[in-house]
Amino acid sequence: FAAISSYLEFSIIPWIDRYGIPFGFMPTKEKIMIAVGEPLEVEQVLSPTREQVDAMHAKFCEGLRALFDEHKASIGWQDKQL
């Protein structure tokens, strides 16, 4: 999916149906909520240092936590923490 996502310039999120079939048509019994946040600006570095990778990972985790905190009450998880 990475090559297609790169070409289309947005992420493709695969799902699996009730019977384990990728992109299937039988919905699962559980509701799934997907929240999409702001894109991360990433500078392409051919040989990133460990510090650069750690900094980008920290930025990703910070954005993920913020997105979770913003939407967690809508699914009844207001007391949960990431």
Tab-separated table of N, CA and C in Angstrom:
chain	number	residue	atom	x	y	z
A	1	PHE	N	0.799	-1.207	0.000
A	1	PHE	CA	0.000	0.000	0.000
A	1	PHE	C	0.841	1.269	0.000
A	2	ALA	N	2.111	1.151	0.430
A	2	ALA	CA	2.964	2.329	0.538
A	2	ALA	C	3.201	2.976	-0.825
A	3	ALA	N	3.459	2.180	-1.846
A	3	ALA	CA	3.724	2.744	-3.171
A	3	ALA	C	2.481	3.435	-3.734
A	4	ILE	N	1.335	2.822	-3.558
A	4	ILE	CA	0.086	3.430	-4.041
A	4	ILE	C	-0.218	4.703	-3.266
A	5	SER	N	-0.049	4.647	-1.932
A	5	SER	CA	-0.290	5.824	-1.100
A	5	SER	C	0.627	6.973	-1.496
A	6	SER	N	1.898	6.654	-1.767
A	6	SER	CA	2.842	7.697	-2.178
A	6	SER	C	2.425	8.313	-3.509
A	7	TYR	N	2.016	7.472	-4.440
A	7	TYR	CA	1.593	7.962	-5.750
A	7	TYR	C	0.356	8.853	-5.633
A	8	LEU	N	-0.620	8.435	-4.819
A	8	LEU	CA	-1.859	9.191	-4.670
A	8	LEU	C	-1.726	10.367	-3.704
A	9	GLU	N	-0.626	10.382	-2.936
A	9	GLU	CA	-0.349	11.417	-1.945
A	9	GLU	C	-1.365	11.439	-0.807
A	10	PHE	N	-1.923	10.280	-0.461
A	10	PHE	CA	-2.706	10.122	0.764
A	10	PHE	C	-2.676	8.653	1.146
A	11	SER	N	-2.906	8.394	2.408
A	11	SER	CA	-2.794	7.025	2.909
A	11	SER	C	-4.035	6.212	2.610
A	12	ILE	N	-3.804	4.980	2.222
A	12	ILE	CA	-4.891	4.029	2.031
A	12	ILE	C	-4.965	3.186	3.295
A	13	ILE	N	-6.113	3.158	3.914
A	13	ILE	CA	-6.280	2.411	5.158
A	13	ILE	C	-7.046	1.130	4.840
A	14	PRO	N	-6.355	-0.005	4.893
A	14	PRO	CA	-7.049	-1.264	4.604
A	14	PRO	C	-7.968	-1.670	5.753
A	15	TRP	N	-9.032	-2.361	5.447
A	15	TRP	CA	-9.906	-2.913	6.478
A	15	TRP	C	-10.144	-4.378	6.169
A	16	ILE	N	-10.589	-5.076	7.176
A	16	ILE	CA	-10.865	-6.502	7.036
A	16	ILE	C	-12.300	-6.733	7.466
A	17	ASP	N	-13.029	-7.502	6.685
A	17	ASP	CA	-14.437	-7.717	7.011
A	17	ASP	C	-14.603	-8.813	8.069
A	18	ARG	N	-15.824	-9.151	8.337
A	18	ARG	CA	-16.183	-10.120	9.367
A	18	ARG	C	-15.501	-11.474	9.171
A	19	TYR	N	-15.214	-11.841	7.952
A	19	TYR	CA	-14.637	-13.149	7.664
A	19	TYR	C	-13.138	-13.088	7.378
A	20	GLY	N	-12.510	-11.947	7.677
A	20	GLY	CA	-11.074	-11.808	7.488
A	20	GLY	C	-10.642	-11.500	6.077
A	21	ILE	N	-11.566	-11.101	5.233
A	21	ILE	CA	-11.257	-10.790	3.841
A	21	ILE	C	-10.866	-9.314	3.738
A	22	PRO	N	-9.646	-9.032	3.245
A	22	PRO	CA	-9.244	-7.632	3.091
A	22	PRO	C	-10.181	-6.884	2.141
A	23	PHE	N	-10.574	-5.703	2.518
A	23	PHE	CA	-11.483	-4.850	1.750
A	23	PHE	C	-12.798	-5.567	1.452
A	24	GLY	N	-13.239	-6.424	2.368
A	24	GLY	CA	-14.468	-7.195	2.176
A	24	GLY	C	-15.715	-6.353	2.338
A	25	PHE	N	-16.854	-6.980	2.052
A	25	PHE	CA	-18.124	-6.267	2.063
A	25	PHE	C	-19.012	-6.621	3.245
A	26	MET	N	-18.626	-7.611	4.051
A	26	MET	CA	-19.413	-7.978	5.229
A	26	MET	C	-18.873	-7.197	6.423
A	27	PRO	N	-19.601	-6.189	6.887
A	27	PRO	CA	-19.075	-5.363	7.976
A	27	PRO	C	-18.913	-6.160	9.266
A	28	THR	N	-17.982	-5.696	10.092
A	28	THR	CA	-17.813	-6.312	11.398
A	28	THR	C	-18.945	-5.856	12.305
A	29	LYS	N	-19.127	-6.552	13.401
A	29	LYS	CA	-20.192	-6.182	14.330
A	29	LYS	C	-19.803	-4.992	15.191
A	30	GLU	N	-18.494	-4.701	15.262
A	30	GLU	CA	-18.023	-3.581	16.050
A	30	GLU	C	-17.943	-2.333	15.191
A	31	LYS	N	-18.266	-1.196	15.799
A	31	LYS	CA	-18.119	0.066	15.084
A	31	LYS	C	-16.658	0.466	15.098
A	32	ILE	N	-16.210	1.061	14.025
A	32	ILE	CA	-14.837	1.519	13.895
A	32	ILE	C	-14.862	3.017	13.659
A	33	MET	N	-14.075	3.733	14.447
A	33	MET	CA	-13.973	5.177	14.265
A	33	MET	C	-12.576	5.491	13.763
A	34	ILE	N	-12.501	6.262	12.725
A	34	ILE	CA	-11.216	6.684	12.168
A	34	ILE	C	-11.169	8.208	12.236
A	35	ALA	N	-10.111	8.727	12.806
A	35	ALA	CA	-9.902	10.170	12.878
A	35	ALA	C	-8.637	10.494	12.107
A	36	VAL	N	-8.698	11.517	11.303
A	36	VAL	CA	-7.558	11.918	10.485
A	36	VAL	C	-7.066	13.271	10.980
A	37	GLY	N	-5.783	13.339	11.301
A	37	GLY	CA	-5.210	14.570	11.827
A	37	GLY	C	-4.441	15.338	10.780
A	38	GLU	N	-3.788	16.365	11.255
A	38	GLU	CA	-2.971	17.199	10.378
A	38	GLU	C	-1.766	16.388	9.874
A	39	PRO	N	-1.358	16.600	8.647
A	39	PRO	CA	-0.184	15.881	8.142
A	39	PRO	C	1.091	16.371	8.836
A	40	LEU	N	2.044	15.471	8.967
A	40	LEU	CA	3.349	15.836	9.513
A	40	LEU	C	4.262	16.253	8.370
A	41	GLU	N	4.929	17.353	8.556
A	41	GLU	CA	5.922	17.783	7.571
A	41	GLU	C	7.193	16.986	7.819
A	42	VAL	N	7.630	16.247	6.826
A	42	VAL	CA	8.811	15.406	6.960
A	42	VAL	C	9.798	15.762	5.856
A	43	GLU	N	11.009	16.086	6.270
A	43	GLU	CA	12.062	16.355	5.301
A	43	GLU	C	12.743	15.036	4.974
A	44	GLN	N	12.864	14.726	3.694
A	44	GLN	CA	13.488	13.473	3.303
A	44	GLN	C	14.987	13.546	3.564
A	45	VAL	N	15.457	12.562	4.328
A	45	VAL	CA	16.877	12.451	4.654
A	45	VAL	C	17.309	11.043	4.261
A	46	LEU	N	18.316	10.934	3.411
A	46	LEU	CA	18.731	9.617	2.927
A	46	LEU	C	19.286	8.730	4.029
A	47	SER	N	20.029	9.293	4.941
A	47	SER	CA	20.589	8.520	6.060
A	47	SER	C	20.315	9.274	7.358
A	48	PRO	N	19.080	9.163	7.875
A	48	PRO	CA	18.743	9.922	9.090
A	48	PRO	C	19.518	9.395	10.301
A	49	THR	N	19.829	10.309	11.200
A	49	THR	CA	20.489	9.919	12.442
A	49	THR	C	19.441	9.379	13.406
A	50	ARG	N	19.887	8.699	14.425
A	50	ARG	CA	18.971	8.176	15.447
A	50	ARG	C	18.205	9.327	16.091
A	51	GLU	N	18.863	10.463	16.290
A	51	GLU	CA	18.213	11.622	16.906
A	51	GLU	C	17.093	12.166	16.015
A	52	GLN	N	17.314	12.184	14.701
A	52	GLN	CA	16.279	12.644	13.778
A	52	GLN	C	15.081	11.696	13.785
A	53	VAL	N	15.341	10.408	13.798
A	53	VAL	CA	14.255	9.416	13.840
A	53	VAL	C	13.489	9.551	15.145
A	54	ASP	N	14.202	9.677	16.259
A	54	ASP	CA	13.549	9.818	17.559
A	54	ASP	C	12.713	11.094	17.637
A	55	ALA	N	13.220	12.181	17.065
A	55	ALA	CA	12.479	13.446	17.074
A	55	ALA	C	11.193	13.329	16.251
A	56	MET	N	11.272	12.690	15.077
A	56	MET	CA	10.065	12.521	14.253
A	56	MET	C	9.078	11.584	14.929
A	57	HIS	N	9.567	10.537	15.569
A	57	HIS	CA	8.692	9.613	16.281
A	57	HIS	C	7.985	10.324	17.429
A	58	ALA	N	8.703	11.172	18.150
A	58	ALA	CA	8.098	11.941	19.245
A	58	ALA	C	7.014	12.882	18.711
A	59	LYS	N	7.281	13.502	17.575
A	59	LYS	CA	6.300	14.402	16.947
A	59	LYS	C	5.048	13.619	16.527
A	60	PHE	N	5.242	12.427	15.959
A	60	PHE	CA	4.123	11.569	15.572
A	60	PHE	C	3.302	11.169	16.792
A	61	CYS	N	3.973	10.730	17.854
A	61	CYS	CA	3.262	10.306	19.074
A	61	CYS	C	2.494	11.464	19.695
A	62	GLU	N	3.080	12.650	19.685
A	62	GLU	CA	2.408	13.840	20.218
A	62	GLU	C	1.129	14.136	19.425
A	63	GLY	N	1.216	14.070	18.098
A	63	GLY	CA	0.042	14.296	17.255
A	63	GLY	C	-1.020	13.230	17.446
A	64	LEU	N	-0.596	11.985	17.609
A	64	LEU	CA	-1.535	10.883	17.835
A	64	LEU	C	-2.270	11.062	19.156
A	65	ARG	N	-1.530	11.438	20.210
A	65	ARG	CA	-2.169	11.678	21.511
A	65	ARG	C	-3.171	12.828	21.433
A	66	ALA	N	-2.785	13.899	20.756
A	66	ALA	CA	-3.680	15.055	20.620
A	66	ALA	C	-4.952	14.666	19.862
A	67	LEU	N	-4.812	13.884	18.805
A	67	LEU	CA	-5.965	13.440	18.026
A	67	LEU	C	-6.869	12.544	18.874
A	68	PHE	N	-6.255	11.629	19.623
A	68	PHE	CA	-7.024	10.748	20.506
A	68	PHE	C	-7.774	11.563	21.556
A	69	ASP	N	-7.077	12.493	22.209
A	69	ASP	CA	-7.707	13.306	23.253
A	69	ASP	C	-8.850	14.147	22.697
A	70	GLU	N	-8.718	14.595	21.471
A	70	GLU	CA	-9.761	15.415	20.843
A	70	GLU	C	-11.046	14.619	20.591
A	71	HIS	N	-10.924	13.338	20.258
A	71	HIS	CA	-12.087	12.559	19.834
A	71	HIS	C	-12.530	11.458	20.797
A	72	LYS	N	-11.805	11.229	21.880
A	72	LYS	CA	-12.095	10.087	22.738
A	72	LYS	C	-13.465	10.163	23.412
A	73	ALA	N	-13.953	11.339	23.711
A	73	ALA	CA	-15.256	11.452	24.364
A	73	ALA	C	-16.398	11.013	23.451
A	74	SER	N	-16.214	11.152	22.144
A	74	SER	CA	-17.292	10.798	21.212
A	74	SER	C	-17.549	9.295	21.153
A	75	ILE	N	-16.617	8.494	21.661
A	75	ILE	CA	-16.841	7.051	21.697
A	75	ILE	C	-16.889	6.525	23.132
A	76	GLY	N	-17.051	7.448	24.086
A	76	GLY	CA	-17.204	7.047	25.477
A	76	GLY	C	-15.913	6.695	26.188
A	77	TRP	N	-14.802	7.176	25.708
A	77	TRP	CA	-13.506	6.875	26.329
A	77	TRP	C	-12.905	8.108	26.993
A	78	GLN	N	-13.728	9.011	27.516
A	78	GLN	CA	-13.216	10.250	28.066
A	78	GLN	C	-12.229	10.060	29.208
A	79	ASP	N	-12.249	8.900	29.882
A	79	ASP	CA	-11.341	8.641	30.994
A	79	ASP	C	-10.071	7.901	30.553
A	80	LYS	N	-9.953	7.550	29.291
A	80	LYS	CA	-8.793	6.787	28.800
A	80	LYS	C	-7.628	7.710	28.471
A	81	GLN	N	-6.431	7.183	28.590
A	81	GLN	CA	-5.200	7.906	28.235
A	81	GLN	C	-4.361	7.026	27.324
A	82	LEU	N	-3.678	7.633	26.386
A	82	LEU	CA	-2.720	6.895	25.568
A	82	LEU	C	-1.360	6.952	26.214
